[in-house]
XYZ file of C-alpha atoms in Angstrom:
646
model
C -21.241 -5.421 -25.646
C -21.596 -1.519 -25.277
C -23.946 -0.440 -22.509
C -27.353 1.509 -23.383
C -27.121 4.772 -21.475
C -30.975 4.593 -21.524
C -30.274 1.909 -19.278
C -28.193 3.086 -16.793
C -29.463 3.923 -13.541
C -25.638 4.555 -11.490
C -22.253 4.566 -12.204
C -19.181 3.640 -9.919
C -15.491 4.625 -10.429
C -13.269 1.312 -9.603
C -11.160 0.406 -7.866
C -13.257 2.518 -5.177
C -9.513 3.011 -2.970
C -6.390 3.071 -5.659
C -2.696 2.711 -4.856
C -0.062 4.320 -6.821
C 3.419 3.950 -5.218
C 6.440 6.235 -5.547
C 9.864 5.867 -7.486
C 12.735 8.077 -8.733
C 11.690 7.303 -12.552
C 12.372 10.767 -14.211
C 13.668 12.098 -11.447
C 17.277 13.248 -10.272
C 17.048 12.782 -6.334
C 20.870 13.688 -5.875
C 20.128 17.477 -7.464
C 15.927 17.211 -6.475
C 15.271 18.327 -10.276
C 13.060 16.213 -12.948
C 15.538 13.911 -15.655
C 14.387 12.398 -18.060
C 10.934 10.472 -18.930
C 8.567 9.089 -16.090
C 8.702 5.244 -16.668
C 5.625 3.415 -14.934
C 3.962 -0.212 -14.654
C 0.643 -1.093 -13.686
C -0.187 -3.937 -11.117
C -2.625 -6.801 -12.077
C -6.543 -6.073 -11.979
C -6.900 -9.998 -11.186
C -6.257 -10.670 -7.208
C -4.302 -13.729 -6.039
C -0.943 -13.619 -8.026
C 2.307 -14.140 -6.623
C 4.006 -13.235 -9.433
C 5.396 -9.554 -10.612
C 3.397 -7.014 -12.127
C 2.162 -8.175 -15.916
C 5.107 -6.950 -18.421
C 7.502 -7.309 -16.114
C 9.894 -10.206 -16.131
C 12.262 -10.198 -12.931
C 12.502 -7.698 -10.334
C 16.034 -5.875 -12.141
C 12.806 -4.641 -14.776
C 10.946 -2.895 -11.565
C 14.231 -0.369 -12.603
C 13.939 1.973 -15.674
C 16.735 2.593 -18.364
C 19.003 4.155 -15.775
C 18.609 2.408 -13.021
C 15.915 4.430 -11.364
C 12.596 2.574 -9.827
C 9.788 2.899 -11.973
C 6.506 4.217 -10.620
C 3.711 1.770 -9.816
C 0.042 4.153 -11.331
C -3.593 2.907 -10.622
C -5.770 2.985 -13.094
C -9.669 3.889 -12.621
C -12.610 2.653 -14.502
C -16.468 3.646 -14.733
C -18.674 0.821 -14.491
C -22.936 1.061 -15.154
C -25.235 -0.691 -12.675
C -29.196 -0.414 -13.577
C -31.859 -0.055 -10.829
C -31.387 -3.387 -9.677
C -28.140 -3.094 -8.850
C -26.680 -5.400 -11.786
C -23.540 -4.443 -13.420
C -24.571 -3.347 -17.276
C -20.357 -3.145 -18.053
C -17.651 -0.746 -18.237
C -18.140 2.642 -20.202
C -15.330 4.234 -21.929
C -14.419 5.797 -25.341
C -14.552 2.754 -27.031
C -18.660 2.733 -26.153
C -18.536 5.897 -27.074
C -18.537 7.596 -24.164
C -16.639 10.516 -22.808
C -14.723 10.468 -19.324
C -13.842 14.253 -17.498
C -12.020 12.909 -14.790
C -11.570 15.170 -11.911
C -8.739 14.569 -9.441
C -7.664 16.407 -5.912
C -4.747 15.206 -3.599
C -2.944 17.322 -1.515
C -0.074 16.064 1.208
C -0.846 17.959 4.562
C 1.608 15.954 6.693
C 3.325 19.102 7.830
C -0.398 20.710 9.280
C -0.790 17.523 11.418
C -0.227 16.521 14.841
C 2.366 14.912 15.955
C 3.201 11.245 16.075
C 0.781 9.386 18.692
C 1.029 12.844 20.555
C -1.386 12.277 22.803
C -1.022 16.256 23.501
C -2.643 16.690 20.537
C 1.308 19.059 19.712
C 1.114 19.771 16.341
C 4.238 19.227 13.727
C 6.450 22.585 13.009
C 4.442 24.731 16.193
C 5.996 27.832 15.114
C 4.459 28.030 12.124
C 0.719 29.008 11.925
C -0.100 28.088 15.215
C -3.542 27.811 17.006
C -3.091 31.065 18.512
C -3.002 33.047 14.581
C -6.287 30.862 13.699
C -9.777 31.894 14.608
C -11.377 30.676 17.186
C -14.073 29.629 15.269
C -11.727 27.305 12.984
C -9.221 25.724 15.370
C -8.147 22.266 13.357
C -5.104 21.887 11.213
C -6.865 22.648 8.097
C -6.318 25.746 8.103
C -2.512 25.517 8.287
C -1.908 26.460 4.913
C 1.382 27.286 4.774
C 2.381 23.526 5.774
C -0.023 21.968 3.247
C 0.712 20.571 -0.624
C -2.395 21.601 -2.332
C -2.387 21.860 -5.713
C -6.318 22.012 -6.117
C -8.737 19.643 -8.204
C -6.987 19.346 -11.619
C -9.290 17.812 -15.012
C -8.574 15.745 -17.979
C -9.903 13.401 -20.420
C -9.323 12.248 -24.109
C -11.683 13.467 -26.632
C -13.496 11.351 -29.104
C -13.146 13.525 -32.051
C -10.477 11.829 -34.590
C -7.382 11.409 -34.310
C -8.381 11.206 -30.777
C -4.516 12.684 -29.788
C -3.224 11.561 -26.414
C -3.505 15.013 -23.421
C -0.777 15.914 -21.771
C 0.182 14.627 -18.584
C -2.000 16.806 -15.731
C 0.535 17.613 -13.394
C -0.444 18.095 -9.507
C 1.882 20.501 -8.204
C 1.584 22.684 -5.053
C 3.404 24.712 -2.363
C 5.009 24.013 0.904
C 5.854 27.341 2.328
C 6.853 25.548 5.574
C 9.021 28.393 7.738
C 9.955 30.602 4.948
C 6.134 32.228 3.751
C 6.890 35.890 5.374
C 10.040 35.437 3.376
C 7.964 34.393 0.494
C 7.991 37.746 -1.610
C 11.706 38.293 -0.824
C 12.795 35.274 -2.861
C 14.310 34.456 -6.332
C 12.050 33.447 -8.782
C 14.269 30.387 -8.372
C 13.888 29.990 -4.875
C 10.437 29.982 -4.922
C 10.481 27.212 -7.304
C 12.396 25.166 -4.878
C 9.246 25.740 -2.821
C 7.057 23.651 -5.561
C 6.346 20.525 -4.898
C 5.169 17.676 -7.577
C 2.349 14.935 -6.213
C 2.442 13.180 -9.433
C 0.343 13.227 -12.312
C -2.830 12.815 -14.629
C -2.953 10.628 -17.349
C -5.433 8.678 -19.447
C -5.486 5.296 -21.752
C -6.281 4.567 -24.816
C -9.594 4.099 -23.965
C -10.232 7.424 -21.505
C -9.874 5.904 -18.165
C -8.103 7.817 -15.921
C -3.924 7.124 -15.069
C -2.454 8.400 -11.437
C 1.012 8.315 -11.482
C 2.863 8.772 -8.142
C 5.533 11.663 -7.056
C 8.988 10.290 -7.112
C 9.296 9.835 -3.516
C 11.602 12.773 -3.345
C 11.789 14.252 0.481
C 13.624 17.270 1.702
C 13.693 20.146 4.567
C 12.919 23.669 3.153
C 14.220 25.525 5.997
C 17.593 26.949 4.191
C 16.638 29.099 1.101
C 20.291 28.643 0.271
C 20.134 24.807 -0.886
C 17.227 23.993 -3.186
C 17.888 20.547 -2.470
C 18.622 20.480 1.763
C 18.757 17.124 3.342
C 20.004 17.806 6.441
C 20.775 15.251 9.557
C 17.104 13.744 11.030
C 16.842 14.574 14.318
C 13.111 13.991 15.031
C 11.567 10.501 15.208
C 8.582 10.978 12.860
C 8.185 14.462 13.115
C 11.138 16.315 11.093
C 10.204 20.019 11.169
C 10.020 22.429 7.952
C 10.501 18.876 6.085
C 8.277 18.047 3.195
C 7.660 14.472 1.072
C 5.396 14.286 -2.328
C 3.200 11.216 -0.688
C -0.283 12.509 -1.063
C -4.045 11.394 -0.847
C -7.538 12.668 -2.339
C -10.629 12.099 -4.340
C -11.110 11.184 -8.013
C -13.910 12.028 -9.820
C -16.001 11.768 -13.390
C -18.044 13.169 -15.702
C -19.744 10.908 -18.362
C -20.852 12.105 -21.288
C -22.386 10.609 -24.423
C -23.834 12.079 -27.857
C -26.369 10.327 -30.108
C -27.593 11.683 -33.294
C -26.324 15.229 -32.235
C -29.092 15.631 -30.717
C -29.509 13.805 -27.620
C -26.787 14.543 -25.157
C -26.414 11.807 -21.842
C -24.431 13.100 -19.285
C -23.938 11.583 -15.544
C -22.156 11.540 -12.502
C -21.238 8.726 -10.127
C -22.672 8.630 -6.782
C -19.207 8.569 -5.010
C -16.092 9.596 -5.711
C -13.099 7.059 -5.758
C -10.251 7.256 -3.353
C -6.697 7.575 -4.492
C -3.337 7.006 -2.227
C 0.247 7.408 -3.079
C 2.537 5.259 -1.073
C 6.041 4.170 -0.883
C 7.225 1.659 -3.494
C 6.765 -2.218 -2.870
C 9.589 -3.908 -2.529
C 8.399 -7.910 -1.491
C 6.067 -8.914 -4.432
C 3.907 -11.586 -4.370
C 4.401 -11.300 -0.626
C 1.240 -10.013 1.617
C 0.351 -9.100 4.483
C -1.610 -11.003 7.214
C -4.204 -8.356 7.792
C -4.731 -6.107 4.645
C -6.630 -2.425 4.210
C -9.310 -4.744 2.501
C -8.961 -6.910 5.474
C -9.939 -3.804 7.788
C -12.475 -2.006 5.779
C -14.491 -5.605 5.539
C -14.689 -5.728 9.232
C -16.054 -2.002 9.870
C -18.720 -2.949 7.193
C -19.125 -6.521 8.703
C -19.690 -4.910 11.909
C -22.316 -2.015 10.683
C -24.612 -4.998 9.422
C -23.325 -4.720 6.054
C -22.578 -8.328 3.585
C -22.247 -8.068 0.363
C -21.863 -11.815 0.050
C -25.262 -13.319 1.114
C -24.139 -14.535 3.935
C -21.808 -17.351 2.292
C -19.863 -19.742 4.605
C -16.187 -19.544 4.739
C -14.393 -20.268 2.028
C -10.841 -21.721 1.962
C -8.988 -20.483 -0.328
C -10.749 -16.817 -0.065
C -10.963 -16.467 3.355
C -8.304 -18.871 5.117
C -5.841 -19.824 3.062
C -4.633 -16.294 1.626
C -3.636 -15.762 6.096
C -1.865 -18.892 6.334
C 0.110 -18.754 2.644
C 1.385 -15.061 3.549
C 3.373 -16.745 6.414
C 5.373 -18.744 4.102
C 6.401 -15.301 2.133
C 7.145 -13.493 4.963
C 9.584 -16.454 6.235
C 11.638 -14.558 3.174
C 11.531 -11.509 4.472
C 11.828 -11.469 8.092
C 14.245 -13.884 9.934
C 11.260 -14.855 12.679
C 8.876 -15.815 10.647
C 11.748 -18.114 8.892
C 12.686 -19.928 12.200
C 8.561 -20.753 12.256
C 6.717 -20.981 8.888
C 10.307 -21.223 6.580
C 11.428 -23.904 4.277
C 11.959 -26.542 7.315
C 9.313 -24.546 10.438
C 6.593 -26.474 11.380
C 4.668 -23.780 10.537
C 5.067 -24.127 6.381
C 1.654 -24.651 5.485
C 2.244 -25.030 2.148
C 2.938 -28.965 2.936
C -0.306 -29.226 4.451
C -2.429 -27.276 2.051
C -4.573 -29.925 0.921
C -5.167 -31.211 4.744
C -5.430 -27.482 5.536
C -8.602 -27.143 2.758
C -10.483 -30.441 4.205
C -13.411 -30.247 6.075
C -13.326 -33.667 7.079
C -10.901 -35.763 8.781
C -8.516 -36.258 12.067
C -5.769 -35.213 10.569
C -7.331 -32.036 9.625
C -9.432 -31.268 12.623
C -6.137 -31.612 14.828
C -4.474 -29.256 12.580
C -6.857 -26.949 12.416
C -6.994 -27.114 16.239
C -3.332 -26.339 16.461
C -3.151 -23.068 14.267
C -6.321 -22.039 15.865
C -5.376 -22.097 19.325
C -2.120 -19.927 18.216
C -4.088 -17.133 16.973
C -4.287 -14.003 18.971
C -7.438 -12.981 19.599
C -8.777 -9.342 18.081
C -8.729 -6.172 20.359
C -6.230 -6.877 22.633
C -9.051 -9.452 24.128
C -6.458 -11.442 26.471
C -3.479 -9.753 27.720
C -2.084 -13.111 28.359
C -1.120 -13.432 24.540
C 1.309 -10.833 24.536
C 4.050 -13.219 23.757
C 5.438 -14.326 20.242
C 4.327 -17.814 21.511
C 0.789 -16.111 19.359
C 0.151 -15.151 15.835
C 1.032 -13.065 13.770
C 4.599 -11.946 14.968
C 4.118 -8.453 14.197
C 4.459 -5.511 16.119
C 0.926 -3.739 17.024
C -0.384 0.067 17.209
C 1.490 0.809 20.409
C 5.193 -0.305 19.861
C 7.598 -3.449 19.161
C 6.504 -6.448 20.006
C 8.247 -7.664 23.338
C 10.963 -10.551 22.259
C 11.295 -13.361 24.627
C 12.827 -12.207 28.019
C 11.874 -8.357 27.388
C 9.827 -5.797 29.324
C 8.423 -2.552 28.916
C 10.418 0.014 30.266
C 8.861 2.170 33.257
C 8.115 4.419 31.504
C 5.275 2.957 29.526
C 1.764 3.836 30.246
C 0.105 0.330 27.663
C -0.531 -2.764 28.637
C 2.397 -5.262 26.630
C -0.787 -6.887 24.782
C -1.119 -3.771 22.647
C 2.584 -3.994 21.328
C 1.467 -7.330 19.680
C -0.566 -7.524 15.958
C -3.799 -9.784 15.975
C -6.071 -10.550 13.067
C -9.033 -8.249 12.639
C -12.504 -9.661 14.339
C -14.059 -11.127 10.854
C -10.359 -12.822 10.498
C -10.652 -14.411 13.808
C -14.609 -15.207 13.446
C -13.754 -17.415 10.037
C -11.014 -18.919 11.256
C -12.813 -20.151 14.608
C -15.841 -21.572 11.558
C -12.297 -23.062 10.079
C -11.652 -24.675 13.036
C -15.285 -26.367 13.466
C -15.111 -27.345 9.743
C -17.701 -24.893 8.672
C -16.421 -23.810 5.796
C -16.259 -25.175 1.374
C -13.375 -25.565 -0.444
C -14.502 -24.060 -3.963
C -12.024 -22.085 -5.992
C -12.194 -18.246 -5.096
C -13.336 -15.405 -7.326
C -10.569 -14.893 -9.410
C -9.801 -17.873 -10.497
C -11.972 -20.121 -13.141
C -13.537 -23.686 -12.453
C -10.153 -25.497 -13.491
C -7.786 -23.852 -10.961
C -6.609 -21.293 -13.355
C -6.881 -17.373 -12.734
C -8.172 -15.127 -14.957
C -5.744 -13.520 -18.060
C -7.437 -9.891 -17.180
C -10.299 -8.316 -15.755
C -12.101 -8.077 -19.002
C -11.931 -11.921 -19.169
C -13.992 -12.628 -15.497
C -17.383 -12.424 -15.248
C -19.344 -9.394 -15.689
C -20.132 -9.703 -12.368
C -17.638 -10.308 -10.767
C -15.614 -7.000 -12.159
C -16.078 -4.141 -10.007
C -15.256 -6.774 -6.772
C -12.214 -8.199 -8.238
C -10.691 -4.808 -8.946
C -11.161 -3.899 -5.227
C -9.846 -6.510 -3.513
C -6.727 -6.801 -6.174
C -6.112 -2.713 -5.471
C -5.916 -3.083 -1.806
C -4.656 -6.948 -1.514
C -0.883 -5.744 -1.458
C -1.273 -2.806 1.587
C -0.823 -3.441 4.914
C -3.669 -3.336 7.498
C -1.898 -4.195 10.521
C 0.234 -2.339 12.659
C -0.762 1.271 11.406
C 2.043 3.000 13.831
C 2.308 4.935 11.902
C 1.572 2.468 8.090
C 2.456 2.700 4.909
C -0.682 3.280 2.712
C -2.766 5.076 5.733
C -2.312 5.576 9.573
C -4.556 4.328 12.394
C -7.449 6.193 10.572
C -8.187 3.396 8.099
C -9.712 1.527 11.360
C -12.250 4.511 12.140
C -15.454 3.445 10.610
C -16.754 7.308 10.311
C -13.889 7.812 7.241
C -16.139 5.317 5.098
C -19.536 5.554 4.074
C -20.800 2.339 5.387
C -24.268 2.855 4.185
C -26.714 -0.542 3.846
C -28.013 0.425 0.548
C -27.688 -2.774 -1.591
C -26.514 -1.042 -4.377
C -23.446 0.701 -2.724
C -21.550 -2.705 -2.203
C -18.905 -3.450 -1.950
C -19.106 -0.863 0.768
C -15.298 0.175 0.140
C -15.742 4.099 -0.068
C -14.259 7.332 2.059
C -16.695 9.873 2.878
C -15.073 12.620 0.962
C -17.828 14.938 2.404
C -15.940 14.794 5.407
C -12.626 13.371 4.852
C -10.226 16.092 2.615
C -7.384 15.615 0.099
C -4.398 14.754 2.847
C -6.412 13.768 5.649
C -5.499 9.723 4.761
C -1.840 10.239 5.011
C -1.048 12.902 7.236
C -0.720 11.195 10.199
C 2.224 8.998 8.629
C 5.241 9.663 8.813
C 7.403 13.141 7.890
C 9.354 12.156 5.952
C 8.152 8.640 4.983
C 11.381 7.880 4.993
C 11.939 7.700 8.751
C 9.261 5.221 9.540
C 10.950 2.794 6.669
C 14.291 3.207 8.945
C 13.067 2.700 11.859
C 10.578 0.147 11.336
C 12.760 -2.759 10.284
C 12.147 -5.862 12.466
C 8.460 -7.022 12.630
C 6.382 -4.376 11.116
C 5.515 -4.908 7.461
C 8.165 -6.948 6.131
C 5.790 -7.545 3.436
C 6.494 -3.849 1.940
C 9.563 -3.054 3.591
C 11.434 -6.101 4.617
C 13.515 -7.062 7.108
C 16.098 -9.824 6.201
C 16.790 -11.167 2.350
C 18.742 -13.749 0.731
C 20.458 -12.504 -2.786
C 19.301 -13.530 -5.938
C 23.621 -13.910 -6.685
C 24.146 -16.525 -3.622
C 21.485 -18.526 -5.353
C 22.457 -21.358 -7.516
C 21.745 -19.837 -11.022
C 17.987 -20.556 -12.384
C 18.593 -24.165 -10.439
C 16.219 -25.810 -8.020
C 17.722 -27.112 -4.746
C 16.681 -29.763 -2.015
C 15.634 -28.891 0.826
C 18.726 -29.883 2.892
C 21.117 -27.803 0.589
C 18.464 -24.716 1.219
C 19.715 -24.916 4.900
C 22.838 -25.664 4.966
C 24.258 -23.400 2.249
C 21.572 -20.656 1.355
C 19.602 -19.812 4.415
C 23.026 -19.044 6.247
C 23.642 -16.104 3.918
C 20.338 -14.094 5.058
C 21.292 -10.866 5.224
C 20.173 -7.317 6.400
C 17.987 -5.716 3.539
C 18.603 -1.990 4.577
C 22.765 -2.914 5.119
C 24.399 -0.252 3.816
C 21.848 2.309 6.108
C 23.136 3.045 9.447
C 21.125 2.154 12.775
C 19.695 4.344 14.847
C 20.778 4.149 18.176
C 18.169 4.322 21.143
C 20.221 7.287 22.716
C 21.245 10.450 22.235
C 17.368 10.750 21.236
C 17.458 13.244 18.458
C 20.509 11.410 16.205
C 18.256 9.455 13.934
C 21.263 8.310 11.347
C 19.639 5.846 9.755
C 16.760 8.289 8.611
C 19.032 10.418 7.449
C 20.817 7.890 5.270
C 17.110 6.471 3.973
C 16.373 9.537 2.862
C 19.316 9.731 0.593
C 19.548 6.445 -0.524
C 16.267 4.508 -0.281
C 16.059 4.326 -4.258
C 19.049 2.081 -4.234
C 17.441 -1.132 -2.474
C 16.367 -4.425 -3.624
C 13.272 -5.892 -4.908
C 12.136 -9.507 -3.243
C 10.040 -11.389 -6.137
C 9.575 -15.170 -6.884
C 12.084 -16.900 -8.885
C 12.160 -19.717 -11.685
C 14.202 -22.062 -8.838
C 12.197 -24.232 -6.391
C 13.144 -26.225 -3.266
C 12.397 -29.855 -3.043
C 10.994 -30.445 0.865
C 11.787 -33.725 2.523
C 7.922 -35.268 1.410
C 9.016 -33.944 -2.401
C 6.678 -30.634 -2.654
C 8.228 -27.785 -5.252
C 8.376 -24.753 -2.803
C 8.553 -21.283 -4.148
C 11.877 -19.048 -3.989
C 11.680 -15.657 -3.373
C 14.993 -13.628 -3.753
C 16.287 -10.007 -3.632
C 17.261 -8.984 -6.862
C 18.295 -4.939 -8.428
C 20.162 -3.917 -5.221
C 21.768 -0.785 -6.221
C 25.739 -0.264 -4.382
C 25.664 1.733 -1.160
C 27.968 4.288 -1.824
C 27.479 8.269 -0.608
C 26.345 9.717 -4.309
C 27.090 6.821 -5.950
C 26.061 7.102 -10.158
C 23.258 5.104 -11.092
C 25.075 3.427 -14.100
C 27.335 1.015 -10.794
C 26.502 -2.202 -11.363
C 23.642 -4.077 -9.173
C 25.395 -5.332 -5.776
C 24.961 -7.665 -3.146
């Protein structure tokens, strides 16, 4: 039913934080030049699938026509609340009203400090340093030359017939990097090569807005000789005169309706959305323990803010999502296969319905169990700095220690803080888990018979503008940020968001773009992102980038296998997912080889996804299979049109 503008009091862009994620889609990364058409997918609005992207059928479709990964885009919506706070419904064209979107993302990675510096040492010194800035304006901002701006770019789709579709908004800037007193002395052609594409602007059918990701496209611009230099790595996270197209920034909209031709409504939101590129995804329907949504809940839980009514726990929101990413990641990480794989006695997908009980022995013991192998939030007890704990992640200060290991000399941290925990609303439910304090009911996005939702037009009114947050953020990582994927340790400093207690800003999930600038989310990651995806390759976030994969081709073809067949003729065949990239060795400490060769060839590794074949456990449960599949050969420049490899 279309909304009455006469009753609208607010709007709200949704998903308040968007992900789009990178891929080579209309894009030649061997000459750095655009080919072809951009090919992108959209993720599902509805939280809680396991399954690929709608419209895609196996992971070899994540690939466009040649080969190339597609880019994941996030679409944003405008929803109308009235004074009470109740959501009226979406507006759009099809209401007839018209959307001006407004976007601004820049990529200021090069302006920033350096990694964990605690030295505050910024990234390429020699260019712009503190010295030329006033003294009045001392903070990276104002490092220009080293920032990817291309300014706050507009479009929307008319309503006047045939309605024609705009043209793609492109968000291009600058990265001057070394070579700006140079700047006037170049070829027109050169200073092309300086350009760098963020992505771009599109809109539906129905006028919401379309961000569609860079192509993940890294390079140094140091040699005005090679347009498209990729020279050796030689710095950890801190490559100098090196630019990527990962980028950050605000979105926002200007509604406008005509009625009669006379009476003209026109309205803002109250806050801008939040967009983020990021690298692709390449374990879906795999998630993380501790998510961004994860993170920004417990800042808000912790400023007083609920926008739940103080509910108990609930299972399968709350509990169950923590202990069913274990299971996942037992696919992508050899660890957490020797504990919560196929045959640990940590797969708690046997003992999901004990797991969701209240009531009971069997269930209190259990409960008692996982609870006691939690680590505790903050680095609380520095006695838990073992893998004994959960998760078995790495933490903001480091690798986690393996059994037997020490910190070198050298190191100034206590061991607890090289160890992930849950975040302090994690912990709190699953202690009310433990003491059987919590309900069992089926979560948000699914319906009263177990089933989710088709789309987000299909939920509840209601339930909308929540289910599109949590479904936008459900797939980043939360924990370790050293650096992250989506956003560095930032995302867990509660002055980025406006945590305000005003009922009708909930869910409480938006960046205080009065303070926080296009960039300032993603510059303290990685440069290029490429290096931190090397490097970070044992127990970080296999969940994005992961560590160890079994081949969709040394799988039985679209058969189902028992459990003892799983073991003794699959799991052997784990193998390396980044094989084909050379490590880096710990010394000589600026050869980073396995940087150098993610850079070049990061756009020919495999998807994990879920596949049509099951495994029959001992007790005769059907457990899921998730397997790599549209691995690209790792040859130096090898063509696109090679078939897909092991």
């Amino acid at each position: 039913m279309p909304v009455d503008f006469h009753d609208i009091d607010r709007l709200e862009i949704f998903p308040p934080i968007g992900i789009a994620r990178v891929g080579d889609s209309g894009f030649d990364l061997s000459r750095g030049v655009s080919y072809g058409d951009i090919e992108w997918f959209l993720p599902s609005d509805i939280p809680g699938s396991d399954e690929l992207p709608p419209g895609i059928q196996s992971s070899d479709q994540l690939r466009d026509s040649k080969k190339r990964i597609k880019r994941q885009a996030v679409r944003f919506r405008v929803y109308a609340f009235d004074r009470n706070g109740n959501v009226l419904g979406e507006v759009n064209n099809e209401s007839g009203y018209e959307l001006k979107w407004t976007v601004h993302v820049a990529n200021a990675k090069g302006a920033f400090t350096e990694f964990r510096d605690p030295t505050q040492n910024r990234r390429n010194p020699d260019v712009q340093p503190e010295s030329e800035l006033t003294s009045v304006q001392p903070n990276v901002d104002h490092r220009t030359d080293l920032i990817v701006n291309p300014g706050p770019k507009s479009i929307g789709r008319t309503l006047v017939e045939p309605k024609p579709d705009p043209n793609p908004v492109p968000l291009t800037g600058i990265f001057y990097g070394s070579r700006k007193k140079s700047y006037a002395s170049l070829s027109e052609t050169q200073k092309k090569d300086l350009e760098v594409n963020l992505g771009e602007l599109r809109t539906d059918q129905l006028g919401r807005l379309i961000f569609i990701a860079g192509a993940g496209y890294a390079r140094c611009v140091s040699d005005p000789k090679i347009p498209n230099f990729q020279p050796d790595i030689i710095s950890e996270f801190d490559s100098i005169d090196w630019v990527d197209d990962i980028c950050d920034g605000w979105v926002d909209v200007v509604v406008q309706k005509t009625v009669d031709n006379t009476t003209t409504f026109t309205k803002k939101p109250k806050n801008k959305a939040t967009v983020l590129s990021a690298p692709p995804k390449f374990a879906w329907g795999i998630n993380a323990p501790t998510t961004l949504y994860d993170v920004i809940e417990n800042l808000a839980h912790k400023n007083g803010i609920s926008w739940r009514g103080g509910d108990p726990v609930e299972f399968y929101e709350n509990i169950w999502p923590v202990l069913q990413s274990t299971y996942g990641l037992s696919w992508v990480n050899e660890q957490g296969f020797q504990g919560h794989g196929v045959a640990g006695k940590g797969n708690f997908l046997l003992f999901e319905k004990v797991l969701g009980t209240p009531d009971g022995e069997d269930s209190r013991i259990l409960r008692d169990h996982i609870f006691e192998r939690l680590r505790k939030p903050n680095e609380e007890d520095p006695s838990e700095a073992s893998t004994k704990f959960m998760p078995r992640l790495s933490g903001d200060d480091g690798d986690a220690l393996e059994p037997g290991e020490n910190l070198s000399h050298e190191s100034t941290t206590p061991p607890i803080r090289r160890f992930a925990a849950l975040t302090e609303l994690q912990y709190t439910r699953f202690k009310q888990w433990r003491e059987g304090k919590f309900k069992s009911s089926q979560p948000f996005w699914k319906k009263q018979d177990g089933t989710p939702y088709a789309n987000i037009e299909a939920a509840p009114l209601q339930f909308q503008p929540w289910l599109l947050t949590f479904a936008a953020l459900e797939h980043t990582v939360g924990e370790p940020l050293y650096p992250g994927i989506e956003m560095y340790w930032l995302a867990k400093e509660a002055s980025i968001y406006n945590l305000t207690k005003e009922p009708l800003a909930i869910p409480p999930f938006r960046i205080n773009h009065t303070t926080v600038g296009p960039g300032h989310l993603s510059r303290g990651l990685s440069l290029p992102w490429q290096s931190d995806f090397a490097q970070c390759n044992t127990h970080w976030w296999p969940a994005s980038r992961p560590d160890d994969v079994i081949n969709i081709l040394d799988w039985p073809q679209g058969q189902s296998i028992t459990e003892a067949n799983f073991i003794k003729d699959i799991a052997p065949k784990r193998r390396k997912w980044d094989r084909g990239i050379r490590e880096t060795p710990d010394f000589p400490v600026d050869y980073f080889p396995g940087c150098t060769d993610m850079v070049r060839s990061w756009q020919k590794l495999g998807f994990i996804s879920k596949q049509h074949g099951t495994i029959q456990a001992e007790g005769g449960e059907k457990l899921p299979v998730f397997l790599e599949q549209g691995r690209l050969k790792m040859e130096k420049n090898a063509p696109f049109t090679l078939p897909l490899s092991l």
